[in-house]
Amino acid sequence: MASSDRGQFSSRFGFIMAAAGSAVGLGNVWGFPTQTASNGGAAFLLIYLLMMALLAFPMLVAELTIGRYGQSNPIGSLRKIWTNNRLLAVLFGTTAMLTASMILSFYAILAGWLIGFGVSPIMKLIGLQSLSEWLITFGTGRNVLLTVIFMLMTVFVVRRGVADGIEKWSSRLMPVLFALFLVLIIYIFTQHGAMDGLKMYLVPNWEHVNGGLVVNAMGQAFFSLSLGVGAMMVYGSYLSKDVNIPKTAGQVAIIDTGVAFFAGLLILPAMFVAKANGVQIFSETGELISSGNLVFTVLPSLFDSMGLVGEIVGVAFFALMVIAALTSSIAMLEVPVSCLQEEMKIKREKSAIILGLVILVFSVLIAANFDTLFDWVATASTMYMQPLLGVVWAIVIGWVWSRNALLKEIQQGYPEIEKTWFWRIWPIYVKVVCPIAIIMVFAYPFL
Ligand code: PFF
C-alpha cells in the first residue's frame, strides 16, 4: 500500500494527544496508584520515575523511530530494517501484534466494569435500583455485556482511521480527562484525611524496596508507555518526517508520567479519606486489603458516603477512567488492524470489525473463566512480553540497523541532532544498556 493511502496524523498536537492517549490509560489511573499504595508509597514512586527516565523513555524514542522509518505496520516496518532476515521481522512483528491483542482482551473486561460503575449511580438516581446493583456486581453476564459494549466503542473509533478516528477522538477526550482529573483532585483535598494519603505518597518508606519491586516498577513503566507491543511503532508510522522524535517522545513521556503522578495524588488521598469515613482499607497487619479492590470497593464506598455529591463525583471519576481506557484500547486494536490492512490487503473497516470480534471472543472466554485466565493473561502479556519485546526492539535499533541510517531517519525532524548529547549517548545506550538492564531486572529475583 502506498504510504499516501495509509493516513497520517494531521498535526503534531494531534499526534501528541493520540500517543499520550495510548500511553495514559488504566495503567496510569489504576495500576500506578494501586502499585504505589501497596509498595510503600513514595519509594515506589521514585523507582518508577527512574525506570521511566532510564529505560522506558529511550525505548519510546526507539519504537517511534522504527515506525516512522518503516511508514508501515510493525511487521512491515521491521521487515524494512531487517532486510537480511525477514523471517525474524515477521516472527517478532507477529508476536507484538498478538501481545497487543492479548492485552486488549483483558483490558476490555476491566474497562467494561468501569462503564458499569459509571452508569450504576445514574440508574440508581432514575430509580432502576436492581439494574444499578447488577451493573456493579461481579458476574459472567454483566462482565460479558459490558465488555461487548466497550469493544464496540473501540471498533467504532478504529474503523474511522487515523486522522478521523484515532486523532479526532484522542484530541477530544484527552483534554476532558485532564480537566476531570483536576476537579477531582481539588475536591478530594478539601476532605478530611487527605493529608495522610499525601504523606504516604510523598514520604518514602524504604523497607518495601526489593528486587520484586524493581521488576514491578519496570513492567509498570513499559505498560504505561505502551511499549513493546508495536502500538508506538504504528503511531510513529503515521508521523510526518518533519517531526522531532526525541522531543515529541519526551513530551508524551512527561504527559504520561504527569497523569500517573496526578492519579496518585487523587487515589492515595482518596483512600485515606475513605478510611476517615469508616471504610476499611488496611488489614490488621497494615497491608492494603486487596489491591484490585482499591478502585472497585474503596472508591465507590467513599462516593457513597458523600451523598448526592458523591454520586456525581463517582460518575465523573468512572467517566474519566473509561475515557483513559478507550484512548488506550484504540491504540492496541490499531496494531493488528494495521497488520491485517497492509499485509493481507483487507480494508480498514473490515479489519477493525473482524479483529474486534476475534479479540472479543477471547475476552468472553477470559470473562467466563475469570479465576483461571485473567491474572495469567495479564501477567504474561504485560510483565513479561512487553519488556522482552523491548529487548528485541533495542537489538533491532542497536545491532541490526546501521548507525548511519538511524541518524538519517532521526535527523529529518531534528537536523542538528548529531551535535547533541542525546545523539552521543542514546544509540549506544539503547544498544547495550537497555537490553542488559531489562534482562538484569528479570534475572535479579533468581540471583
Ligand atoms: N499504556 C496503557 C495504560 O497505561 O493503560 C496500556 C497500553 C496501551 C498497553 C496500548 C499497550 C498498548 F499497546
Coordinates of N, CA, C and O and ligand atoms in Angstrom, one line a residue, residues 22-28 100 103 107 220 222-227 229 231 256 328-329 331-332 335 386, ligand 1:
S22 N -2.8 6.9 24.0 CA -2.4 5.5 24.1 C -1.7 5.2 25.4 O -1.9 4.2 26.1
A23 N -0.8 6.1 25.8 CA 0.0 5.9 27.0 C -0.8 6.0 28.3 O -0.8 5.2 29.2
V24 N -1.7 7.1 28.3 CA -2.4 7.3 29.5 C -3.7 6.4 29.5 O -4.5 6.5 28.6
G25 N -3.7 5.5 30.5 CA -4.8 4.5 30.5 C -5.0 4.0 31.9 O -4.6 4.6 32.9
L26 N -5.5 2.8 31.9 CA -5.8 2.2 33.2 C -4.5 2.0 34.0 O -4.4 2.0 35.2
G27 N -3.4 1.8 33.2 CA -2.1 1.7 33.8 C -1.8 2.9 34.7 O -1.1 2.8 35.8
N28 N -2.1 4.1 34.2 CA -1.9 5.3 35.0 C -2.9 5.5 36.1 O -2.5 5.8 37.2
A100 N -0.4 -7.3 21.7 CA -1.3 -6.2 21.8 C -2.8 -6.7 21.9 O -3.6 -6.2 22.7
I103 N -3.4 -8.1 25.4 CA -3.7 -7.0 26.4 C -5.1 -6.5 26.2 O -5.8 -6.3 27.2
Y107 N -8.0 -6.1 29.0 CA -8.2 -4.7 29.3 C -9.7 -4.3 29.0 O -10.3 -3.5 29.8
Q220 N 5.5 -1.8 35.0 CA 4.6 -0.7 35.0 C 5.0 0.4 34.1 O 4.1 1.0 33.3
F222 N 6.9 0.2 31.3 CA 6.7 -0.3 30.0 C 5.2 -0.3 29.6 O 4.8 0.1 28.5
F223 N 4.4 -0.8 30.5 CA 3.0 -0.8 30.2 C 2.4 0.6 30.0 O 1.7 0.8 29.1
S224 N 2.9 1.5 30.9 CA 2.3 2.8 30.9 C 2.7 3.5 29.6 O 1.8 4.3 29.0
L225 N 3.9 3.3 29.0 CA 4.2 4.0 27.8 C 3.8 3.1 26.6 O 4.2 3.4 25.4
S226 N 3.0 2.1 26.8 CA 2.5 1.2 25.7 C 3.6 0.6 24.9 O 3.6 0.5 23.6
L227 N 4.8 0.3 25.5 CA 5.9 -0.2 24.8 C 5.9 -1.7 24.5 O 5.1 -2.4 25.1
V229 N 4.6 -3.6 22.3 CA 3.6 -4.3 21.5 C 3.4 -3.7 20.1 O 2.5 -4.2 19.4
A231 N 2.5 -0.7 19.4 CA 1.5 0.4 19.4 C 2.2 1.8 19.0 O 1.8 2.5 18.2
D256 N 2.4 11.4 30.2 CA 2.1 10.1 30.8 C 2.5 10.0 32.3 O 1.7 9.6 33.1
S328 N -6.6 4.2 25.0 CA -5.5 3.2 25.0 C -5.9 2.0 24.2 O -5.2 1.4 23.4
S329 N -7.2 1.6 24.3 CA -7.6 0.4 23.6 C -7.6 0.6 22.1 O -7.4 -0.3 21.3
A331 N -5.4 2.2 20.5 CA -4.0 2.0 20.1 C -3.7 0.5 20.0 O -3.0 0.0 19.1
M332 N -4.3 -0.3 21.0 CA -4.0 -1.7 21.0 C -4.6 -2.3 19.7 O -4.0 -3.1 19.0
V335 N -2.8 -2.0 16.3 CA -1.7 -2.8 15.9 C -2.1 -3.9 15.0 O -1.6 -4.0 13.8
Q386 N 5.9 -7.6 27.2 CA 6.2 -6.2 26.9 C 7.7 -5.9 27.1 O 8.4 -5.4 26.1
Ligands
PFF1 N1 -0.5 2.5 28.3 C1 -1.7 1.9 28.6 C2 -2.0 2.1 30.1 O1 -1.2 2.7 30.8 O2 -3.1 1.8 30.5 C3 -1.8 0.4 28.3 C4 -1.4 0.1 26.9 C5 -1.9 0.8 25.8 C6 -0.6 -1.0 26.6 C7 -1.6 0.4 24.5 C8 -0.3 -1.4 25.4 C9 -0.8 -0.7 24.3 F1 -0.5 -1.0 23.1

